[in-house]
Short mmCIF file of N, CA and C and ligand atoms in Angstrom, two decimals:
data_model
loop_
_atom_site.label_atom_id
_atom_site.label_comp_id
_atom_site.label_asym_id
_atom_site.label_seq_id
_atom_site.Cartn_x
_atom_site.Cartn_y
_atom_site.Cartn_z
N UNK A 1 0.83 -1.20 0.00
CA UNK A 1 0.00 0.00 0.00
C UNK A 1 0.87 1.26 0.00
N UNK A 2 0.49 2.21 -0.83
CA UNK A 2 1.22 3.48 -0.94
C UNK A 2 1.19 4.23 0.38
N UNK A 3 2.36 4.80 0.83
CA UNK A 3 2.30 5.62 2.05
C UNK A 3 1.44 6.85 1.81
N UNK A 4 0.65 7.22 2.81
CA UNK A 4 -0.25 8.37 2.67
C UNK A 4 0.35 9.57 3.36
N UNK A 5 0.52 10.65 2.59
CA UNK A 5 1.05 11.89 3.16
C UNK A 5 -0.14 12.66 3.73
N UNK A 6 -0.33 12.49 5.06
CA UNK A 6 -1.56 13.01 5.66
C UNK A 6 -1.71 14.52 5.55
N UNK A 7 -0.61 15.26 5.81
CA UNK A 7 -0.75 16.71 5.79
C UNK A 7 -1.11 17.20 4.39
N UNK A 8 -0.52 16.56 3.35
CA UNK A 8 -0.85 16.96 1.97
C UNK A 8 -2.29 16.62 1.65
N UNK A 9 -2.74 15.43 2.10
CA UNK A 9 -4.13 15.01 1.83
C UNK A 9 -5.11 15.96 2.51
N UNK A 10 -4.80 16.35 3.74
CA UNK A 10 -5.69 17.25 4.46
C UNK A 10 -5.76 18.61 3.78
N UNK A 11 -4.59 19.09 3.34
CA UNK A 11 -4.53 20.39 2.68
C UNK A 11 -5.35 20.36 1.39
N UNK A 12 -5.18 19.30 0.61
CA UNK A 12 -5.88 19.20 -0.66
C UNK A 12 -7.39 19.10 -0.43
N UNK A 13 -7.82 18.36 0.61
CA UNK A 13 -9.26 18.23 0.85
C UNK A 13 -9.84 19.55 1.36
N UNK A 14 -9.03 20.30 2.12
CA UNK A 14 -9.51 21.60 2.60
C UNK A 14 -9.73 22.54 1.41
N UNK A 15 -8.78 22.52 0.49
CA UNK A 15 -8.89 23.39 -0.68
C UNK A 15 -10.12 23.03 -1.51
N UNK A 16 -10.32 21.73 -1.69
CA UNK A 16 -11.47 21.26 -2.46
C UNK A 16 -12.77 21.70 -1.80
N UNK A 17 -12.83 21.51 -0.50
CA UNK A 17 -14.04 21.88 0.23
C UNK A 17 -14.33 23.38 0.10
N UNK A 18 -13.28 24.18 0.22
CA UNK A 18 -13.46 25.63 0.09
C UNK A 18 -13.94 26.00 -1.30
N UNK A 19 -13.40 25.33 -2.30
CA UNK A 19 -13.80 25.63 -3.67
C UNK A 19 -15.27 25.32 -3.91
N UNK A 20 -15.73 24.15 -3.45
CA UNK A 20 -17.14 23.81 -3.71
C UNK A 20 -18.07 24.67 -2.84
N UNK A 21 -17.60 25.05 -1.65
CA UNK A 21 -18.43 25.94 -0.82
C UNK A 21 -18.58 27.30 -1.49
N UNK A 22 -17.46 27.80 -2.02
CA UNK A 22 -17.51 29.11 -2.68
C UNK A 22 -18.40 29.06 -3.92
N UNK A 23 -18.25 28.00 -4.70
CA UNK A 23 -19.00 27.90 -5.96
C UNK A 23 -20.49 27.69 -5.73
N UNK A 24 -20.84 26.98 -4.66
CA UNK A 24 -22.25 26.64 -4.45
C UNK A 24 -22.95 27.56 -3.46
N UNK A 25 -22.16 28.23 -2.62
CA UNK A 25 -22.77 29.05 -1.57
C UNK A 25 -23.27 28.20 -0.40
N UNK A 26 -22.94 26.90 -0.42
CA UNK A 26 -23.37 26.00 0.66
C UNK A 26 -22.29 25.91 1.73
N UNK A 27 -22.70 25.98 2.99
CA UNK A 27 -21.76 25.78 4.09
C UNK A 27 -21.87 24.32 4.51
N UNK A 28 -20.83 23.56 4.22
CA UNK A 28 -20.90 22.10 4.40
C UNK A 28 -21.31 21.71 5.83
N UNK A 29 -20.82 22.47 6.80
CA UNK A 29 -21.10 22.11 8.19
C UNK A 29 -22.57 22.29 8.57
N UNK A 30 -23.35 23.00 7.74
CA UNK A 30 -24.77 23.19 8.05
C UNK A 30 -25.54 21.87 8.08
N UNK A 31 -25.05 20.90 7.33
CA UNK A 31 -25.76 19.61 7.25
C UNK A 31 -25.56 18.83 8.54
N UNK A 32 -26.67 18.43 9.18
CA UNK A 32 -26.51 17.60 10.38
C UNK A 32 -26.91 16.14 10.15
N UNK A 33 -26.88 15.74 8.89
CA UNK A 33 -26.96 14.33 8.53
C UNK A 33 -28.29 13.64 8.91
N UNK A 34 -29.38 14.36 8.76
CA UNK A 34 -30.68 13.75 9.10
C UNK A 34 -31.14 12.76 8.03
N UNK A 35 -30.68 12.94 6.78
CA UNK A 35 -31.01 12.00 5.72
C UNK A 35 -32.31 12.29 4.97
N UNK A 36 -32.98 13.39 5.28
CA UNK A 36 -34.25 13.67 4.59
C UNK A 36 -34.03 13.87 3.10
N UNK A 37 -32.89 14.45 2.73
CA UNK A 37 -32.60 14.68 1.30
C UNK A 37 -32.56 13.35 0.55
N UNK A 38 -31.86 12.38 1.11
CA UNK A 38 -31.69 11.11 0.42
C UNK A 38 -33.01 10.35 0.35
N UNK A 39 -33.82 10.47 1.40
CA UNK A 39 -35.10 9.76 1.42
C UNK A 39 -36.02 10.28 0.31
N UNK A 40 -35.88 11.55 -0.05
CA UNK A 40 -36.78 12.12 -1.05
C UNK A 40 -36.20 12.20 -2.44
N UNK A 41 -34.94 11.81 -2.61
CA UNK A 41 -34.29 11.95 -3.91
C UNK A 41 -34.80 10.88 -4.89
N UNK A 42 -35.35 11.28 -6.03
CA UNK A 42 -35.93 10.29 -6.96
C UNK A 42 -34.89 9.43 -7.67
N UNK A 43 -33.63 9.82 -7.64
CA UNK A 43 -32.63 8.99 -8.33
C UNK A 43 -31.62 8.35 -7.36
N UNK A 44 -31.91 8.44 -6.07
CA UNK A 44 -30.96 7.91 -5.07
C UNK A 44 -30.66 6.43 -5.28
N UNK A 45 -31.65 5.68 -5.78
CA UNK A 45 -31.46 4.23 -5.94
C UNK A 45 -30.35 3.92 -6.94
N UNK A 46 -30.06 4.84 -7.84
CA UNK A 46 -29.03 4.58 -8.86
C UNK A 46 -27.69 5.21 -8.51
N UNK A 47 -27.65 5.90 -7.38
CA UNK A 47 -26.41 6.58 -7.01
C UNK A 47 -25.49 5.62 -6.25
N UNK A 48 -24.17 5.87 -6.31
CA UNK A 48 -23.27 5.05 -5.50
C UNK A 48 -23.23 5.56 -4.05
N UNK A 49 -23.20 6.88 -3.89
CA UNK A 49 -23.37 7.48 -2.56
C UNK A 49 -24.68 8.25 -2.57
N UNK A 50 -25.42 8.22 -1.47
CA UNK A 50 -26.64 9.02 -1.41
C UNK A 50 -26.22 10.49 -1.30
N UNK A 51 -27.14 11.42 -1.57
CA UNK A 51 -26.78 12.84 -1.43
C UNK A 51 -26.24 13.16 -0.03
N UNK A 52 -26.86 12.60 1.00
CA UNK A 52 -26.37 12.84 2.36
C UNK A 52 -24.92 12.37 2.51
N UNK A 53 -24.61 11.23 1.93
CA UNK A 53 -23.25 10.68 2.05
C UNK A 53 -22.22 11.55 1.32
N UNK A 54 -22.65 12.18 0.22
CA UNK A 54 -21.70 13.05 -0.50
C UNK A 54 -21.29 14.21 0.41
N UNK A 55 -22.26 14.78 1.11
CA UNK A 55 -21.89 15.88 2.02
C UNK A 55 -21.02 15.34 3.15
N UNK A 56 -21.33 14.16 3.62
CA UNK A 56 -20.53 13.57 4.72
C UNK A 56 -19.07 13.39 4.28
N UNK A 57 -18.88 12.93 3.05
CA UNK A 57 -17.51 12.77 2.55
C UNK A 57 -16.77 14.10 2.60
N UNK A 58 -17.46 15.16 2.20
CA UNK A 58 -16.83 16.49 2.21
C UNK A 58 -16.56 16.92 3.65
N UNK A 59 -17.48 16.63 4.56
CA UNK A 59 -17.27 17.00 5.96
C UNK A 59 -16.06 16.28 6.55
N UNK A 60 -15.85 15.04 6.11
CA UNK A 60 -14.77 14.23 6.68
C UNK A 60 -13.42 14.45 5.99
N UNK A 61 -13.40 15.35 5.01
CA UNK A 61 -12.13 15.57 4.30
C UNK A 61 -11.84 14.49 3.27
N UNK A 62 -12.92 13.80 2.81
CA UNK A 62 -12.74 12.75 1.80
C UNK A 62 -13.33 13.22 0.47
N UNK A 63 -13.04 14.47 0.14
CA UNK A 63 -13.61 15.08 -1.06
C UNK A 63 -13.27 14.35 -2.34
N UNK A 64 -12.09 13.72 -2.40
CA UNK A 64 -11.71 13.00 -3.62
C UNK A 64 -12.73 11.91 -3.94
N UNK A 65 -13.23 11.26 -2.88
CA UNK A 65 -14.26 10.23 -3.07
C UNK A 65 -15.51 10.84 -3.67
N UNK A 66 -15.87 12.03 -3.17
CA UNK A 66 -17.05 12.72 -3.70
C UNK A 66 -16.84 13.05 -5.18
N UNK A 67 -15.61 13.45 -5.53
CA UNK A 67 -15.33 13.80 -6.93
C UNK A 67 -15.42 12.58 -7.84
N UNK A 68 -15.04 11.42 -7.31
CA UNK A 68 -15.06 10.20 -8.13
C UNK A 68 -16.46 9.63 -8.26
N UNK A 69 -17.35 10.09 -7.40
CA UNK A 69 -18.68 9.48 -7.30
C UNK A 69 -19.54 9.73 -8.53
N UNK A 70 -20.49 8.83 -8.74
CA UNK A 70 -21.45 8.94 -9.83
C UNK A 70 -22.58 9.90 -9.46
N UNK A 71 -22.75 10.07 -8.16
CA UNK A 71 -23.92 10.80 -7.66
C UNK A 71 -24.09 12.21 -8.26
N UNK A 72 -23.06 13.05 -8.26
CA UNK A 72 -23.28 14.40 -8.82
C UNK A 72 -23.69 14.37 -10.28
N UNK A 73 -23.28 13.32 -11.02
CA UNK A 73 -23.62 13.24 -12.45
C UNK A 73 -25.05 12.77 -12.65
N UNK A 74 -25.60 12.11 -11.65
CA UNK A 74 -26.99 11.64 -11.78
C UNK A 74 -27.99 12.65 -11.23
N UNK A 75 -27.51 13.58 -10.43
CA UNK A 75 -28.41 14.56 -9.82
C UNK A 75 -29.17 15.31 -10.93
N UNK A 76 -30.49 15.31 -10.81
CA UNK A 76 -31.33 15.93 -11.85
C UNK A 76 -31.68 17.38 -11.51
N UNK A 77 -31.10 17.91 -10.44
CA UNK A 77 -31.39 19.29 -10.00
C UNK A 77 -32.89 19.52 -9.81
N UNK A 78 -33.58 18.50 -9.32
CA UNK A 78 -35.04 18.61 -9.19
C UNK A 78 -35.46 19.44 -7.97
N UNK A 79 -34.53 19.68 -7.06
CA UNK A 79 -34.76 20.53 -5.88
C UNK A 79 -35.55 19.84 -4.76
N UNK A 80 -35.92 18.57 -4.95
CA UNK A 80 -36.72 17.89 -3.90
C UNK A 80 -35.97 17.89 -2.57
N UNK A 81 -34.67 17.65 -2.61
CA UNK A 81 -33.88 17.60 -1.37
C UNK A 81 -33.83 18.98 -0.71
N UNK A 82 -33.65 19.99 -1.52
CA UNK A 82 -33.51 21.35 -0.99
C UNK A 82 -34.80 21.79 -0.30
N UNK A 83 -35.94 21.47 -0.88
CA UNK A 83 -37.21 21.90 -0.27
C UNK A 83 -37.47 21.13 1.02
N UNK A 84 -36.91 19.94 1.17
CA UNK A 84 -37.16 19.15 2.37
C UNK A 84 -36.13 19.38 3.47
N UNK A 85 -35.01 19.95 3.12
CA UNK A 85 -33.91 20.02 4.09
C UNK A 85 -34.22 21.00 5.22
N UNK A 86 -34.20 20.53 6.47
CA UNK A 86 -34.50 21.42 7.58
C UNK A 86 -33.41 22.48 7.80
N UNK A 87 -32.25 22.28 7.19
CA UNK A 87 -31.14 23.23 7.33
C UNK A 87 -30.95 24.09 6.08
N UNK A 88 -31.85 23.94 5.15
CA UNK A 88 -31.81 24.71 3.89
C UNK A 88 -30.47 24.59 3.17
N UNK A 89 -29.96 23.37 3.17
CA UNK A 89 -28.72 23.11 2.42
C UNK A 89 -29.10 22.97 0.94
N UNK A 90 -28.52 23.80 0.10
CA UNK A 90 -28.86 23.78 -1.32
C UNK A 90 -28.06 22.68 -2.02
N UNK A 91 -28.56 21.46 -1.89
CA UNK A 91 -27.84 20.31 -2.45
C UNK A 91 -27.69 20.35 -3.97
N UNK A 92 -28.72 20.75 -4.71
CA UNK A 92 -28.52 20.79 -6.17
C UNK A 92 -27.34 21.66 -6.57
N UNK A 93 -27.18 22.79 -5.89
CA UNK A 93 -26.04 23.66 -6.23
C UNK A 93 -24.73 23.03 -5.80
N UNK A 94 -24.77 22.34 -4.68
CA UNK A 94 -23.55 21.65 -4.24
C UNK A 94 -23.15 20.56 -5.24
N UNK A 95 -24.14 19.80 -5.70
CA UNK A 95 -23.87 18.74 -6.68
C UNK A 95 -23.27 19.34 -7.96
N UNK A 96 -23.81 20.47 -8.36
CA UNK A 96 -23.29 21.14 -9.56
C UNK A 96 -21.83 21.55 -9.34
N UNK A 97 -21.56 22.09 -8.15
CA UNK A 97 -20.19 22.53 -7.86
C UNK A 97 -19.22 21.35 -7.84
N UNK A 98 -19.66 20.22 -7.29
CA UNK A 98 -18.79 19.03 -7.26
C UNK A 98 -18.54 18.54 -8.69
N UNK A 99 -19.61 18.58 -9.49
CA UNK A 99 -19.49 18.15 -10.89
C UNK A 99 -18.49 19.05 -11.64
N UNK A 100 -18.61 20.35 -11.44
CA UNK A 100 -17.70 21.27 -12.12
C UNK A 100 -16.26 21.04 -11.68
N UNK A 101 -16.08 20.79 -10.41
CA UNK A 101 -14.73 20.57 -9.89
C UNK A 101 -14.16 19.27 -10.43
N UNK A 102 -15.00 18.25 -10.50
CA UNK A 102 -14.55 16.96 -11.05
C UNK A 102 -14.15 17.14 -12.52
N UNK A 103 -14.94 17.91 -13.24
CA UNK A 103 -14.64 18.15 -14.66
C UNK A 103 -13.31 18.91 -14.80
N UNK A 104 -13.13 19.88 -13.94
CA UNK A 104 -11.90 20.69 -13.96
C UNK A 104 -10.67 19.81 -13.75
N UNK A 105 -10.83 18.75 -12.94
CA UNK A 105 -9.70 17.87 -12.64
C UNK A 105 -9.65 16.65 -13.56
N UNK A 106 -10.49 16.64 -14.59
CA UNK A 106 -10.50 15.51 -15.52
C UNK A 106 -11.00 14.24 -14.89
N UNK A 107 -11.95 14.35 -13.94
CA UNK A 107 -12.47 13.17 -13.25
C UNK A 107 -13.96 12.97 -13.57
N UNK A 108 -14.29 13.08 -14.85
CA UNK A 108 -15.69 12.92 -15.25
C UNK A 108 -16.11 11.47 -15.07
N UNK A 109 -17.10 11.23 -14.23
CA UNK A 109 -17.50 9.87 -13.93
C UNK A 109 -18.43 9.31 -15.01
N UNK A 110 -19.31 10.15 -15.52
CA UNK A 110 -20.27 9.66 -16.50
C UNK A 110 -20.16 10.51 -17.76
N UNK A 111 -19.47 9.97 -18.76
CA UNK A 111 -19.16 10.75 -19.96
C UNK A 111 -20.43 11.18 -20.70
N UNK A 112 -21.43 10.31 -20.73
CA UNK A 112 -22.64 10.65 -21.48
C UNK A 112 -23.38 11.82 -20.84
N UNK A 113 -23.42 11.84 -19.52
CA UNK A 113 -24.07 12.97 -18.84
C UNK A 113 -23.31 14.25 -19.17
N UNK A 114 -21.98 14.15 -19.16
CA UNK A 114 -21.15 15.32 -19.45
C UNK A 114 -21.41 15.83 -20.87
N UNK A 115 -21.48 14.91 -21.82
CA UNK A 115 -21.73 15.30 -23.23
C UNK A 115 -23.09 15.99 -23.34
N UNK A 116 -24.11 15.39 -22.70
CA UNK A 116 -25.45 15.99 -22.78
C UNK A 116 -25.47 17.37 -22.13
N UNK A 117 -24.84 17.46 -20.97
CA UNK A 117 -24.78 18.72 -20.22
C UNK A 117 -24.18 19.84 -21.09
N UNK A 118 -23.06 19.55 -21.72
CA UNK A 118 -22.39 20.55 -22.55
C UNK A 118 -23.22 20.89 -23.78
N UNK A 119 -23.78 19.87 -24.42
CA UNK A 119 -24.58 20.11 -25.63
C UNK A 119 -25.80 20.97 -25.29
N UNK A 120 -26.42 20.68 -24.16
CA UNK A 120 -27.61 21.44 -23.75
C UNK A 120 -27.25 22.91 -23.51
N UNK A 121 -26.17 23.12 -22.76
CA UNK A 121 -25.78 24.50 -22.45
C UNK A 121 -25.34 25.27 -23.70
N UNK A 122 -24.66 24.58 -24.61
CA UNK A 122 -24.25 25.24 -25.87
C UNK A 122 -25.47 25.68 -26.66
N UNK A 123 -26.49 24.83 -26.67
CA UNK A 123 -27.71 25.16 -27.40
C UNK A 123 -28.41 26.36 -26.76
N UNK A 124 -28.48 26.37 -25.43
CA UNK A 124 -29.13 27.49 -24.74
C UNK A 124 -28.34 28.78 -24.96
N UNK A 125 -27.02 28.68 -24.93
CA UNK A 125 -26.22 29.89 -25.15
C UNK A 125 -26.41 30.44 -26.57
N UNK A 126 -26.50 29.52 -27.52
CA UNK A 126 -26.58 29.95 -28.92
C UNK A 126 -27.97 30.48 -29.30
N UNK A 127 -29.01 29.80 -28.81
CA UNK A 127 -30.36 30.16 -29.26
C UNK A 127 -31.25 30.74 -28.15
N UNK A 128 -30.79 30.65 -26.91
CA UNK A 128 -31.62 31.12 -25.79
C UNK A 128 -32.60 30.04 -25.35
N UNK A 129 -32.56 28.91 -25.98
CA UNK A 129 -33.42 27.77 -25.62
C UNK A 129 -32.80 26.51 -26.24
N UNK A 130 -33.31 25.35 -25.82
CA UNK A 130 -32.75 24.12 -26.36
C UNK A 130 -33.34 23.84 -27.74
N UNK A 131 -32.47 23.55 -28.70
CA UNK A 131 -32.95 23.09 -30.01
C UNK A 131 -32.85 21.56 -29.99
N UNK A 132 -34.03 20.93 -29.81
CA UNK A 132 -34.03 19.49 -29.52
C UNK A 132 -33.33 18.66 -30.60
N UNK A 133 -33.64 18.96 -31.85
CA UNK A 133 -33.07 18.15 -32.95
C UNK A 133 -31.54 18.23 -32.96
N UNK A 134 -31.02 19.46 -32.86
CA UNK A 134 -29.57 19.65 -32.85
C UNK A 134 -28.94 18.96 -31.64
N UNK A 135 -29.66 19.05 -30.53
CA UNK A 135 -29.19 18.45 -29.28
C UNK A 135 -29.07 16.93 -29.42
N UNK A 136 -30.10 16.33 -30.00
CA UNK A 136 -30.10 14.87 -30.19
C UNK A 136 -28.95 14.45 -31.10
N UNK A 137 -28.80 15.18 -32.22
CA UNK A 137 -27.75 14.81 -33.18
C UNK A 137 -26.36 14.95 -32.54
N UNK A 138 -26.15 16.09 -31.87
CA UNK A 138 -24.83 16.31 -31.25
C UNK A 138 -24.55 15.25 -30.19
N UNK A 139 -25.56 14.98 -29.36
CA UNK A 139 -25.37 13.99 -28.29
C UNK A 139 -25.08 12.61 -28.89
N UNK A 140 -25.86 12.20 -29.87
CA UNK A 140 -25.68 10.86 -30.46
C UNK A 140 -24.30 10.72 -31.10
N UNK A 141 -23.88 11.75 -31.84
CA UNK A 141 -22.58 11.65 -32.51
C UNK A 141 -21.44 11.59 -31.50
N UNK A 142 -21.50 12.49 -30.50
CA UNK A 142 -20.39 12.56 -29.55
C UNK A 142 -20.35 11.36 -28.61
N UNK A 143 -21.51 10.75 -28.40
CA UNK A 143 -21.51 9.59 -27.49
C UNK A 143 -21.34 8.28 -28.25
N UNK A 144 -21.09 8.38 -29.57
CA UNK A 144 -20.77 7.18 -30.35
C UNK A 144 -21.97 6.27 -30.61
N UNK A 145 -23.17 6.82 -30.68
CA UNK A 145 -24.36 6.01 -30.96
C UNK A 145 -25.22 6.79 -31.97
N UNK A 146 -24.71 6.97 -33.22
CA UNK A 146 -25.34 7.87 -34.18
C UNK A 146 -26.80 7.54 -34.51
N UNK A 147 -27.18 6.25 -34.38
CA UNK A 147 -28.56 5.89 -34.79
C UNK A 147 -29.50 5.70 -33.61
N UNK A 148 -29.06 6.14 -32.44
CA UNK A 148 -29.92 5.97 -31.26
C UNK A 148 -31.25 6.73 -31.47
N UNK A 149 -32.35 6.05 -31.25
CA UNK A 149 -33.70 6.62 -31.36
C UNK A 149 -33.99 7.20 -32.75
N UNK A 150 -33.24 6.76 -33.78
CA UNK A 150 -33.41 7.33 -35.12
C UNK A 150 -34.84 7.12 -35.63
N UNK A 151 -35.45 5.98 -35.28
CA UNK A 151 -36.80 5.69 -35.80
C UNK A 151 -37.86 6.62 -35.21
N UNK A 152 -37.51 7.29 -34.11
CA UNK A 152 -38.50 8.19 -33.50
C UNK A 152 -38.55 9.54 -34.22
N UNK A 153 -37.48 9.84 -34.95
CA UNK A 153 -37.39 11.18 -35.57
C UNK A 153 -38.51 11.48 -36.57
N UNK A 154 -38.78 10.56 -37.57
CA UNK A 154 -39.82 10.91 -38.57
C UNK A 154 -41.18 11.24 -37.95
N UNK A 155 -41.74 10.38 -37.05
CA UNK A 155 -43.06 10.76 -36.49
C UNK A 155 -43.02 12.06 -35.70
N UNK A 156 -41.92 12.31 -34.98
CA UNK A 156 -41.83 13.56 -34.21
C UNK A 156 -41.79 14.77 -35.15
N UNK A 157 -41.05 14.61 -36.25
CA UNK A 157 -40.97 15.71 -37.23
C UNK A 157 -42.33 15.95 -37.87
N UNK A 158 -43.00 14.85 -38.25
CA UNK A 158 -44.30 14.98 -38.92
C UNK A 158 -45.34 15.64 -38.01
N UNK A 159 -45.26 15.35 -36.73
CA UNK A 159 -46.22 15.94 -35.79
C UNK A 159 -45.80 17.31 -35.29
N UNK A 160 -44.65 17.78 -35.78
CA UNK A 160 -44.20 19.11 -35.40
C UNK A 160 -43.68 19.19 -33.97
N UNK A 161 -43.34 18.03 -33.37
CA UNK A 161 -42.84 18.03 -32.00
C UNK A 161 -41.39 18.48 -31.93
N UNK A 162 -40.65 18.21 -33.01
CA UNK A 162 -39.28 18.73 -33.10
C UNK A 162 -39.12 19.40 -34.46
N UNK A 163 -38.18 20.34 -34.52
CA UNK A 163 -37.99 21.06 -35.77
C UNK A 163 -36.55 20.92 -36.23
N UNK A 164 -36.34 20.77 -37.56
CA UNK A 164 -34.95 20.66 -38.03
C UNK A 164 -34.19 21.98 -37.87
N UNK A 165 -34.94 23.09 -37.82
CA UNK A 165 -34.27 24.39 -37.71
C UNK A 165 -34.43 24.97 -36.31
N UNK A 166 -33.36 25.57 -35.79
CA UNK A 166 -33.46 26.14 -34.44
C UNK A 166 -34.28 27.43 -34.43
N UNK A 167 -34.99 27.65 -33.34
CA UNK A 167 -35.73 28.91 -33.17
C UNK A 167 -35.03 29.69 -32.07
N UNK A 168 -34.67 30.94 -32.39
CA UNK A 168 -33.99 31.77 -31.40
C UNK A 168 -35.02 32.57 -30.61
N UNK A 169 -34.73 32.83 -29.34
CA UNK A 169 -35.58 33.75 -28.60
C UNK A 169 -35.21 35.18 -29.00
N UNK A 170 -36.04 36.16 -28.59
CA UNK A 170 -35.80 37.54 -29.02
C UNK A 170 -34.49 38.11 -28.47
N UNK A 171 -34.29 37.94 -27.16
CA UNK A 171 -33.13 38.59 -26.55
C UNK A 171 -31.98 37.61 -26.29
N UNK A 172 -31.57 36.93 -27.33
CA UNK A 172 -30.53 35.93 -27.13
C UNK A 172 -29.22 36.58 -26.66
N UNK A 173 -29.02 37.85 -26.99
CA UNK A 173 -27.80 38.54 -26.55
C UNK A 173 -27.73 38.59 -25.02
N UNK A 174 -28.88 38.71 -24.37
CA UNK A 174 -28.89 38.76 -22.90
C UNK A 174 -28.49 37.41 -22.31
N UNK A 175 -28.92 36.35 -22.97
CA UNK A 175 -28.53 35.00 -22.50
C UNK A 175 -27.03 34.82 -22.66
N UNK A 176 -26.51 35.26 -23.79
CA UNK A 176 -25.06 35.15 -24.01
C UNK A 176 -24.30 35.94 -22.94
N UNK A 177 -24.86 37.06 -22.57
CA UNK A 177 -24.25 37.91 -21.54
C UNK A 177 -24.19 37.16 -20.20
N UNK A 178 -25.24 36.44 -19.88
CA UNK A 178 -25.25 35.65 -18.63
C UNK A 178 -24.11 34.62 -18.65
N UNK A 179 -23.97 33.94 -19.79
CA UNK A 179 -22.89 32.95 -19.90
C UNK A 179 -21.52 33.63 -19.74
N UNK A 180 -21.39 34.81 -20.35
CA UNK A 180 -20.10 35.52 -20.27
C UNK A 180 -19.81 35.90 -18.82
N UNK A 181 -20.85 36.34 -18.09
CA UNK A 181 -20.63 36.74 -16.68
C UNK A 181 -20.22 35.54 -15.84
N UNK A 182 -20.85 34.39 -16.12
CA UNK A 182 -20.50 33.16 -15.37
C UNK A 182 -19.04 32.80 -15.62
N UNK A 183 -18.61 32.90 -16.88
CA UNK A 183 -17.21 32.57 -17.21
C UNK A 183 -16.27 33.56 -16.53
N UNK A 184 -16.66 34.83 -16.53
CA UNK A 184 -15.80 35.84 -15.91
C UNK A 184 -15.60 35.57 -14.42
N UNK A 185 -16.59 34.91 -13.81
CA UNK A 185 -16.50 34.60 -12.38
C UNK A 185 -15.83 33.25 -12.15
N UNK A 186 -15.28 32.67 -13.21
CA UNK A 186 -14.56 31.40 -13.05
C UNK A 186 -15.40 30.19 -13.32
N UNK A 187 -16.63 30.38 -13.81
CA UNK A 187 -17.49 29.24 -14.13
C UNK A 187 -16.99 28.50 -15.35
N UNK A 188 -17.49 27.29 -15.49
CA UNK A 188 -17.07 26.44 -16.61
C UNK A 188 -17.62 27.00 -17.91
N UNK A 189 -16.76 27.12 -18.89
CA UNK A 189 -17.21 27.57 -20.21
C UNK A 189 -17.78 26.44 -21.03
N UNK A 190 -18.26 25.38 -20.39
CA UNK A 190 -18.73 24.12 -20.95
C UNK A 190 -17.98 23.75 -22.21
S1 LIG B 1 -31.71 17.01 4.55
FE1 LIG B 1 -30.23 18.67 4.82
S2 LIG B 1 -29.44 18.45 6.89
FE2 LIG B 1 -30.49 16.56 6.37
S3 LIG B 1 -28.84 15.23 5.57
FE3 LIG B 1 -29.75 16.25 3.83
S4 LIG B 1 -28.51 18.09 3.51
FE4 LIG B 1 -28.07 17.33 5.56
S1 LIG B 2 -31.70 17.81 -6.66
FE1 LIG B 2 -30.40 16.07 -7.09
S2 LIG B 2 -29.81 15.25 -5.08
FE2 LIG B 2 -31.56 16.62 -4.79
S3 LIG B 2 -33.36 15.28 -4.81
FE3 LIG B 2 -33.08 16.06 -6.89
S4 LIG B 2 -31.82 14.56 -7.93
FE4 LIG B 2 -31.65 14.15 -5.72
#
């Protein structure tokens, strides 16, 4: 077993914790581990660590484990945990911050979620809304499954549920400005 340099590990976990606290606005110590978030999370069954456990890892200085976890990539930002939390811990924002930090360190746990996330944000930045058809094509090509759900496209097109051409919102420049401000503050440029 590799010798563990405790002081370096502690320093690195402190830095990680500070970064996710700053990015999310969540104070990790606010969580008193009641578990209400995990009990109400609709995707907890598919997570490797429950949402409560992810915060516990950060509290214990085991942030690297949180970064490696699948949980932040599965979080749907549905807010169910946040509305139930008696301590008002904003878990969806914390999950986002952990995901961004993992991406920054090249520790993407679920590549397909990452591809979809980036494609979705690129579409919103470009058009002010998601262009479903472009999103599907980009996601399928980048995830190496070009014909995924291909048979669904014709009926959806015929019924006008998806459009081959993107529709821009009126003030798309304002949306672009929001993205620029996020980047200026150190946010991920997806
Ligand atoms: S509900 Fe809130 S206080 Fe309870 S474990 Fe979850 S985050 Fe912590
Ligand atoms: S926001 Fe994420 S962690 Fe919270 S309940 Fe929804 S999926 Fe679960």
